[in-house]
Amino acid sequence: MSLSSSARAAVSEPLPSVVRRTLSTAAVRPSWLALGVAVLLAPFVESLPDVLVYLPFALSALVFGLPHGAVDHLAPARTVDGSERRSMLVVGLLYLLCGGAYLAWWFVAPVSAAVFFIALTGFHWGQGDVYALLALLNVEHLPTRAERALSLVVRGGLPMLAPLAFHPAAYRRVVAAFVALFDGSPAALTPFFTPTARLVAGGGLFALTVLALAVGAWRVRRGAAARPWLVDAAELTLLWVFFAVLPPVLAVGLYFTLWHALRHIARLLAVDPDAQHALTTGDAVGALRRFARDAAPLTAVSLLLFAGLALAVPSSPTGLADSDALLALYLVGIAALTLPHVVVVTWMDRVQGVW
């Protein structure tokens, strides 16, 4: 199958400038604003009630977060000249098999399933940022697979490893809640939270960040555009500060909803012919309205599946009687959806020339 003319909104063929500007205004700049404001308000976070700390995750069930993966069944057909019926069938089977197998893993070995979820999420959030850097920010300092892979590790490592380094107790509490849902032993997580493990995670990630910036600066000296590299550097600085000063639940909830999900939605809009037409006229609201319509049915189905999961887990979230348990249930449900979602996005990466 060959790329359709409307679906070449990708890396191998740059986005039309008006589309890129509109998507940047609708998806990239709001993420800068949201995280920047959160950093400025960080001194007041300690006094926030729990309901506000958990609010971004609660809202993500309907706004951007969960819906950003609810158009996977249409993404293959829109990315290439393909049949929507076949796209829906293949992606539906993928979700049934991969998502079902991973969900079963949680019931059998929750500790390893939780560790895999963290690694998988880091990979996926990194790949999402690499696409955004190339297609939305139009960077020139990541010309090779090795440099893009380094960027992926750094970008994906920040939301997963920086909170571990700066806020280990809060991080451990959430991961332990994953395990507790399935009657697993939280003590098995101890090796991941030792001072040595935190030093390796935080120090290693910082070293890789410096390396990525240095390699990018070298590319700029050899002729790559300087402004996109400066934006990349500014984003990395913002993310480091953001995850250092905010508690993990609030930070990751905001990042998931207003950074990662927004950027992936921009990617989906760029391959939807009707949405792209709206974007060429600067109508980002119309394009987002179309996305919301497409995402609504499977978002609703996902929420019903989460309700079923609440009945199936060995330890009821209401029995655990705290917000961490409810968050853990939501994230385990998302974990089951994330694995097939990553397969779809990885396929999009290959087709669109990210690697």
CSV table of C-alpha atoms in Angstrom, one decimal:
chain,number,residue,atom,x,y,z
A,1,MET,CA,0.0,0.0,0.0
A,2,SER,CA,1.3,3.5,-0.8
A,3,LEU,CA,0.8,6.6,1.2
A,4,SER,CA,-2.2,8.6,0.3
A,5,SER,CA,-1.7,12.2,-0.6
A,6,SER,CA,-3.7,13.4,2.4
A,7,ALA,CA,-1.9,11.0,4.7
A,8,ARG,CA,1.6,12.2,3.9
A,9,ALA,CA,1.3,14.4,7.0
A,10,ALA,CA,4.4,12.8,8.3
A,11,VAL,CA,8.1,12.8,8.8
A,12,SER,CA,9.2,11.4,5.4
A,13,GLU,CA,7.2,14.2,3.7
A,14,PRO,CA,6.9,17.3,6.0
A,15,LEU,CA,3.6,18.7,7.0
A,16,PRO,CA,2.3,21.7,5.1
A,17,SER,CA,3.4,24.8,7.0
A,18,VAL,CA,-0.1,26.0,7.7
A,19,VAL,CA,-1.1,22.6,9.1
A,20,ARG,CA,2.1,22.5,11.2
A,21,ARG,CA,1.4,26.0,12.6
A,22,THR,CA,-2.2,25.2,13.4
A,23,LEU,CA,-1.3,21.9,15.2
A,24,SER,CA,1.5,23.7,17.1
A,25,THR,CA,-0.9,26.3,18.2
A,26,ALA,CA,-3.5,23.7,19.2
A,27,ALA,CA,-1.3,21.0,20.7
A,28,VAL,CA,2.3,22.0,21.4
A,29,ARG,CA,2.0,25.5,22.8
A,30,PRO,CA,-0.9,24.6,25.2
A,31,SER,CA,1.4,21.8,26.6
A,32,TRP,CA,4.1,24.3,27.3
A,33,LEU,CA,1.6,26.7,29.0
A,34,ALA,CA,0.1,23.9,31.1
A,35,LEU,CA,3.3,22.5,32.4
A,36,GLY,CA,4.9,26.0,32.9
A,37,VAL,CA,2.0,27.2,35.0
A,38,ALA,CA,2.1,24.0,37.0
A,39,VAL,CA,5.8,24.7,37.8
A,40,LEU,CA,5.1,28.2,38.9
A,41,LEU,CA,2.3,27.0,41.2
A,42,ALA,CA,4.4,24.1,42.6
A,43,PRO,CA,5.0,25.9,46.0
A,44,PHE,CA,1.3,25.7,46.6
A,45,VAL,CA,0.8,22.1,45.7
A,46,GLU,CA,1.5,20.7,49.1
A,47,SER,CA,-1.7,22.4,50.4
A,48,LEU,CA,-3.9,21.0,47.6
A,49,PRO,CA,-6.6,18.5,48.6
A,50,ASP,CA,-6.2,15.0,47.2
A,51,VAL,CA,-9.2,15.6,44.9
A,52,LEU,CA,-7.3,18.2,42.9
A,53,VAL,CA,-4.0,16.2,42.8
A,54,TYR,CA,-5.9,13.3,41.2
A,55,LEU,CA,-8.1,15.5,39.1
A,56,PRO,CA,-5.9,15.4,35.9
A,57,PHE,CA,-6.2,11.6,35.8
A,58,ALA,CA,-9.9,11.7,36.5
A,59,LEU,CA,-10.4,14.2,33.6
A,60,SER,CA,-8.2,12.1,31.3
A,61,ALA,CA,-10.9,9.4,31.2
A,62,LEU,CA,-12.9,11.8,29.0
A,63,VAL,CA,-10.6,14.6,27.9
A,64,PHE,CA,-7.6,13.8,25.7
A,65,GLY,CA,-6.0,11.0,27.8
A,66,LEU,CA,-8.1,7.9,27.3
A,67,PRO,CA,-9.7,9.1,24.0
A,68,HIS,CA,-6.3,9.7,22.4
A,69,GLY,CA,-6.0,5.9,21.8
A,70,ALA,CA,-9.7,5.4,20.9
A,71,VAL,CA,-9.2,6.1,17.2
A,72,ASP,CA,-6.6,3.4,16.7
A,73,HIS,CA,-9.1,1.4,14.6
A,74,LEU,CA,-9.1,4.1,12.0
A,75,ALA,CA,-5.4,5.2,12.1
A,76,PRO,CA,-4.1,2.5,9.7
A,77,ALA,CA,-6.6,3.2,7.0
A,78,ARG,CA,-6.0,6.9,7.3
A,79,THR,CA,-2.3,6.6,7.3
A,80,VAL,CA,-2.2,4.5,4.1
A,81,ASP,CA,-4.6,3.8,1.2
A,82,GLY,CA,-6.4,1.1,3.0
A,83,SER,CA,-9.9,-0.2,3.8
A,84,GLU,CA,-11.5,1.1,7.0
A,85,ARG,CA,-13.2,-2.2,7.4
A,86,ARG,CA,-10.0,-4.2,7.3
A,87,SER,CA,-8.3,-1.6,9.6
A,88,MET,CA,-11.0,-2.0,12.2
A,89,LEU,CA,-10.9,-5.8,12.0
A,90,VAL,CA,-7.1,-6.0,12.3
A,91,VAL,CA,-6.9,-3.5,15.1
A,92,GLY,CA,-9.8,-5.0,16.9
A,93,LEU,CA,-8.1,-8.4,16.9
A,94,LEU,CA,-4.8,-6.8,18.0
A,95,TYR,CA,-6.6,-5.3,21.0
A,96,LEU,CA,-8.3,-8.5,21.9
A,97,LEU,CA,-5.2,-10.7,21.7
A,98,CYS,CA,-2.5,-8.3,23.0
A,99,GLY,CA,-4.6,-6.4,25.4
A,100,GLY,CA,-6.2,-9.6,26.7
A,101,ALA,CA,-2.9,-11.4,27.1
A,102,TYR,CA,-1.4,-8.5,29.0
A,103,LEU,CA,-4.4,-8.2,31.3
A,104,ALA,CA,-4.1,-11.9,32.1
A,105,TRP,CA,-0.4,-11.3,33.0
A,106,TRP,CA,-1.5,-8.8,35.7
A,107,PHE,CA,-3.5,-11.6,37.4
A,108,VAL,CA,-0.6,-14.1,37.2
A,109,ALA,CA,2.4,-11.9,38.0
A,110,PRO,CA,1.5,-8.3,38.9
A,111,VAL,CA,5.0,-7.1,39.9
A,112,SER,CA,6.6,-8.0,36.5
A,113,ALA,CA,3.4,-6.7,34.8
A,114,ALA,CA,3.8,-3.4,36.6
A,115,VAL,CA,7.5,-3.1,35.7
A,116,PHE,CA,6.7,-3.9,32.1
A,117,PHE,CA,4.0,-1.2,32.1
A,118,ILE,CA,6.4,1.5,33.3
A,119,ALA,CA,9.0,0.5,30.6
A,120,LEU,CA,6.3,0.3,27.9
A,121,THR,CA,4.9,3.7,28.8
A,122,GLY,CA,8.4,5.2,28.8
A,123,PHE,CA,9.0,3.8,25.3
A,124,HIS,CA,5.6,5.0,24.0
A,125,TRP,CA,5.8,8.5,25.5
A,126,GLY,CA,9.3,8.8,24.1
A,127,GLN,CA,8.2,7.7,20.6
A,128,GLY,CA,5.4,10.2,20.7
A,129,ASP,CA,7.8,13.0,21.5
A,130,VAL,CA,10.2,12.0,18.7
A,131,TYR,CA,7.4,12.2,16.2
A,132,ALA,CA,6.4,15.6,17.6
A,133,LEU,CA,9.9,16.9,17.4
A,134,LEU,CA,10.3,15.8,13.7
A,135,ALA,CA,6.8,16.6,12.4
A,136,LEU,CA,5.5,19.4,14.5
A,137,LEU,CA,8.7,21.2,15.6
A,138,ASN,CA,10.5,20.4,12.4
A,139,VAL,CA,13.8,19.7,14.0
A,140,GLU,CA,16.9,19.1,11.9
A,141,HIS,CA,19.3,17.9,14.6
A,142,LEU,CA,18.0,14.3,14.8
A,143,PRO,CA,18.9,13.0,11.3
A,144,THR,CA,19.9,9.4,12.3
A,145,ARG,CA,18.2,6.5,14.0
A,146,ALA,CA,20.7,6.5,16.8
A,147,GLU,CA,20.1,10.2,17.6
A,148,ARG,CA,16.3,9.7,17.5
A,149,ALA,CA,16.6,6.6,19.7
A,150,LEU,CA,18.6,8.7,22.2
A,151,SER,CA,15.9,11.3,22.2
A,152,LEU,CA,13.3,8.6,22.7
A,153,VAL,CA,15.1,7.3,25.8
A,154,VAL,CA,15.5,10.7,27.3
A,155,ARG,CA,12.0,11.9,26.5
A,156,GLY,CA,10.3,8.7,27.6
A,157,GLY,CA,12.6,8.4,30.7
A,158,LEU,CA,11.7,11.8,32.1
A,159,PRO,CA,8.1,11.0,33.1
A,160,MET,CA,9.0,7.5,34.3
A,161,LEU,CA,12.4,7.9,36.0
A,162,ALA,CA,12.6,11.5,37.1
A,163,PRO,CA,9.7,11.1,39.6
A,164,LEU,CA,11.4,8.0,40.9
A,165,ALA,CA,14.6,9.9,41.6
A,166,PHE,CA,12.9,13.0,43.2
A,167,HIS,CA,9.8,11.5,44.8
A,168,PRO,CA,10.4,7.8,45.6
A,169,ALA,CA,7.9,7.4,48.4
A,170,ALA,CA,5.0,8.8,46.4
A,171,TYR,CA,6.1,6.8,43.3
A,172,ARG,CA,6.3,3.6,45.3
A,173,ARG,CA,2.9,4.1,46.8
A,174,VAL,CA,1.3,4.2,43.4
A,175,VAL,CA,3.1,1.2,42.0
A,176,ALA,CA,2.4,-0.8,45.2
A,177,ALA,CA,-1.3,0.0,44.7
A,178,PHE,CA,-1.0,-1.8,41.2
A,179,VAL,CA,0.3,-4.9,42.9
A,180,ALA,CA,-2.1,-4.8,45.8
A,181,LEU,CA,-5.1,-4.9,43.4
A,182,PHE,CA,-3.9,-8.4,42.5
A,183,ASP,CA,-2.9,-9.5,46.0
A,184,GLY,CA,0.8,-9.3,45.0
A,185,SER,CA,3.6,-8.5,47.5
A,186,PRO,CA,4.7,-4.8,47.5
A,187,ALA,CA,8.0,-6.0,49.1
A,188,ALA,CA,9.0,-7.4,45.7
A,189,LEU,CA,9.3,-3.7,44.5
A,190,THR,CA,12.0,-2.9,47.1
A,191,PRO,CA,15.0,-3.3,44.7
A,192,PHE,CA,13.7,-0.6,42.4
A,193,PHE,CA,13.5,2.0,45.2
A,194,THR,CA,16.9,1.7,46.9
A,195,PRO,CA,19.2,4.8,46.9
A,196,THR,CA,21.5,3.1,44.4
A,197,ALA,CA,18.6,2.4,42.0
A,198,ARG,CA,17.4,5.9,42.3
A,199,LEU,CA,20.9,7.3,41.7
A,200,VAL,CA,21.3,5.1,38.6
A,201,ALA,CA,17.9,6.1,37.3
A,202,GLY,CA,18.2,9.8,37.9
A,203,GLY,CA,22.0,10.2,37.3
A,204,GLY,CA,21.8,8.0,34.1
A,205,LEU,CA,18.9,9.9,32.7
A,206,PHE,CA,20.6,13.3,33.4
A,207,ALA,CA,23.8,12.1,31.7
A,208,LEU,CA,21.8,10.9,28.7
A,209,THR,CA,20.0,14.3,28.6
A,210,VAL,CA,23.3,16.2,28.5
A,211,LEU,CA,24.6,13.8,25.8
A,212,ALA,CA,21.4,14.4,23.7
A,213,LEU,CA,21.8,18.1,24.0
A,214,ALA,CA,25.5,18.0,23.2
A,215,VAL,CA,24.9,15.9,20.1
A,216,GLY,CA,22.2,18.3,19.0
A,217,ALA,CA,24.4,21.3,19.5
A,218,TRP,CA,27.1,19.6,17.4
A,219,ARG,CA,24.5,19.1,14.6
A,220,VAL,CA,23.6,22.8,14.8
A,221,ARG,CA,27.3,23.7,14.4
A,222,ARG,CA,27.3,21.6,11.3
A,223,GLY,CA,24.4,23.4,9.8
A,224,ALA,CA,21.2,22.2,11.4
A,225,ALA,CA,18.6,24.8,12.3
A,226,ALA,CA,19.4,26.3,15.7
A,227,ARG,CA,15.9,27.4,16.7
A,228,PRO,CA,14.3,23.9,16.8
A,229,TRP,CA,17.3,22.7,18.9
A,230,LEU,CA,16.7,25.5,21.3
A,231,VAL,CA,13.0,24.6,21.6
A,232,ASP,CA,14.1,20.9,22.2
A,233,ALA,CA,16.5,22.1,24.9
A,234,ALA,CA,13.8,24.3,26.5
A,235,GLU,CA,11.3,21.5,26.5
A,236,LEU,CA,13.8,19.1,28.2
A,237,THR,CA,14.6,21.8,30.8
A,238,LEU,CA,10.9,22.4,31.5
A,239,LEU,CA,10.3,18.6,31.8
A,240,TRP,CA,13.1,18.1,34.3
A,241,VAL,CA,11.9,21.0,36.5
A,242,PHE,CA,8.3,19.9,36.2
A,243,PHE,CA,8.9,16.3,37.3
A,244,ALA,CA,11.4,17.4,40.0
A,245,VAL,CA,9.0,19.9,41.8
A,246,LEU,CA,5.6,18.3,41.4
A,247,PRO,CA,4.4,15.1,43.1
A,248,PRO,CA,4.2,12.2,40.7
A,249,VAL,CA,0.5,11.7,40.6
A,250,LEU,CA,-0.2,15.3,39.7
A,251,ALA,CA,2.8,15.6,37.3
A,252,VAL,CA,2.2,12.4,35.4
A,253,GLY,CA,-1.6,13.1,35.2
A,254,LEU,CA,-0.9,16.5,33.7
A,255,TYR,CA,1.8,15.2,31.4
A,256,PHE,CA,-0.4,12.3,30.1
A,257,THR,CA,-3.4,14.5,29.5
A,258,LEU,CA,-2.0,17.8,28.3
A,259,TRP,CA,1.4,16.8,26.7
A,260,HIS,CA,1.5,13.2,25.4
A,261,ALA,CA,-2.2,12.8,24.5
A,262,LEU,CA,-2.5,16.3,22.9
A,263,ARG,CA,0.5,15.6,20.7
A,264,HIS,CA,-0.8,12.2,19.6
A,265,ILE,CA,-4.2,13.7,18.8
A,266,ALA,CA,-2.3,16.2,16.6
A,267,ARG,CA,-0.7,13.3,14.8
A,268,LEU,CA,-4.1,11.7,14.2
A,269,LEU,CA,-5.6,14.9,12.9
A,270,ALA,CA,-2.7,15.2,10.4
A,271,VAL,CA,-3.6,11.9,8.8
A,272,ASP,CA,-7.4,12.4,8.7
A,273,PRO,CA,-8.3,14.0,5.3
A,274,ASP,CA,-11.3,15.9,6.7
A,275,ALA,CA,-9.5,17.1,9.7
A,276,GLN,CA,-6.5,18.2,7.7
A,277,HIS,CA,-8.8,20.2,5.4
A,278,ALA,CA,-10.1,22.0,8.5
A,279,LEU,CA,-6.5,22.6,9.7
A,280,THR,CA,-5.5,24.2,6.4
A,281,THR,CA,-8.1,26.9,7.1
A,282,GLY,CA,-6.9,27.3,10.6
A,283,ASP,CA,-10.0,25.6,12.1
A,284,ALA,CA,-8.4,23.6,14.9
A,285,VAL,CA,-11.7,23.5,16.8
A,286,GLY,CA,-13.4,21.9,13.9
A,287,ALA,CA,-10.7,19.3,13.5
A,288,LEU,CA,-10.8,18.5,17.3
A,289,ARG,CA,-14.6,18.2,17.1
A,290,ARG,CA,-14.2,15.6,14.4
A,291,PHE,CA,-11.6,13.7,16.5
A,292,ALA,CA,-14.0,13.8,19.5
A,293,ARG,CA,-16.8,12.3,17.4
A,294,ASP,CA,-14.5,9.5,16.2
A,295,ALA,CA,-13.1,8.8,19.7
A,296,ALA,CA,-16.4,8.8,21.6
A,297,PRO,CA,-17.7,5.2,20.9
A,298,LEU,CA,-14.5,3.4,21.9
A,299,THR,CA,-13.8,5.7,24.8
A,300,ALA,CA,-17.2,4.7,26.2
A,301,VAL,CA,-16.5,1.0,25.6
A,302,SER,CA,-13.1,1.4,27.4
A,303,LEU,CA,-14.9,2.8,30.4
A,304,LEU,CA,-17.3,-0.2,30.5
A,305,LEU,CA,-14.3,-2.5,30.4
A,306,PHE,CA,-12.7,-0.7,33.3
A,307,ALA,CA,-16.0,-1.2,35.3
A,308,GLY,CA,-15.7,-4.9,34.5
A,309,LEU,CA,-12.1,-4.9,35.6
A,310,ALA,CA,-13.1,-3.4,39.0
A,311,LEU,CA,-15.3,-6.5,39.5
A,312,ALA,CA,-12.7,-8.9,38.4
A,313,VAL,CA,-9.6,-7.9,40.4
A,314,PRO,CA,-9.0,-9.9,43.6
A,315,SER,CA,-8.9,-6.8,45.8
A,316,SER,CA,-11.7,-4.5,45.2
A,317,PRO,CA,-10.6,-0.8,44.8
A,318,THR,CA,-13.4,0.2,47.1
A,319,GLY,CA,-12.2,-2.4,49.6
A,320,LEU,CA,-8.7,-0.8,49.5
A,321,ALA,CA,-10.6,2.4,50.2
A,322,ASP,CA,-8.2,5.0,48.9
A,323,SER,CA,-7.6,7.1,45.8
A,324,ASP,CA,-4.4,5.3,45.0
A,325,ALA,CA,-6.3,2.1,44.6
A,326,LEU,CA,-8.8,3.7,42.2
A,327,LEU,CA,-6.0,5.3,40.2
A,328,ALA,CA,-4.3,1.9,40.1
A,329,LEU,CA,-7.4,0.3,38.7
A,330,TYR,CA,-7.6,3.0,36.0
A,331,LEU,CA,-4.0,2.7,35.1
A,332,VAL,CA,-4.1,-1.1,34.9
A,333,GLY,CA,-7.0,-0.7,32.5
A,334,ILE,CA,-5.0,1.7,30.5
A,335,ALA,CA,-2.0,-0.7,30.6
A,336,ALA,CA,-4.1,-3.4,28.9
A,337,LEU,CA,-5.0,-0.8,26.2
A,338,THR,CA,-1.5,0.6,25.9
A,339,LEU,CA,0.2,-2.5,24.5
A,340,PRO,CA,-1.9,-2.8,21.4
A,341,HIS,CA,-1.9,1.0,21.1
A,342,VAL,CA,2.0,1.0,21.0
A,343,VAL,CA,1.9,-1.6,18.3
A,344,VAL,CA,-0.3,0.7,16.2
A,345,VAL,CA,1.8,3.7,16.8
A,346,THR,CA,5.0,1.8,16.1
A,347,TRP,CA,3.5,0.7,12.8
A,348,MET,CA,2.7,4.4,12.1
A,349,ASP,CA,6.3,5.3,12.9
A,350,ARG,CA,7.6,2.8,10.3
A,351,VAL,CA,5.1,3.9,7.6
A,352,GLN,CA,5.6,7.6,8.2
A,353,GLY,CA,9.4,7.4,8.2
A,354,VAL,CA,10.2,8.2,11.8
A,355,TRP,CA,12.9,5.6,11.8
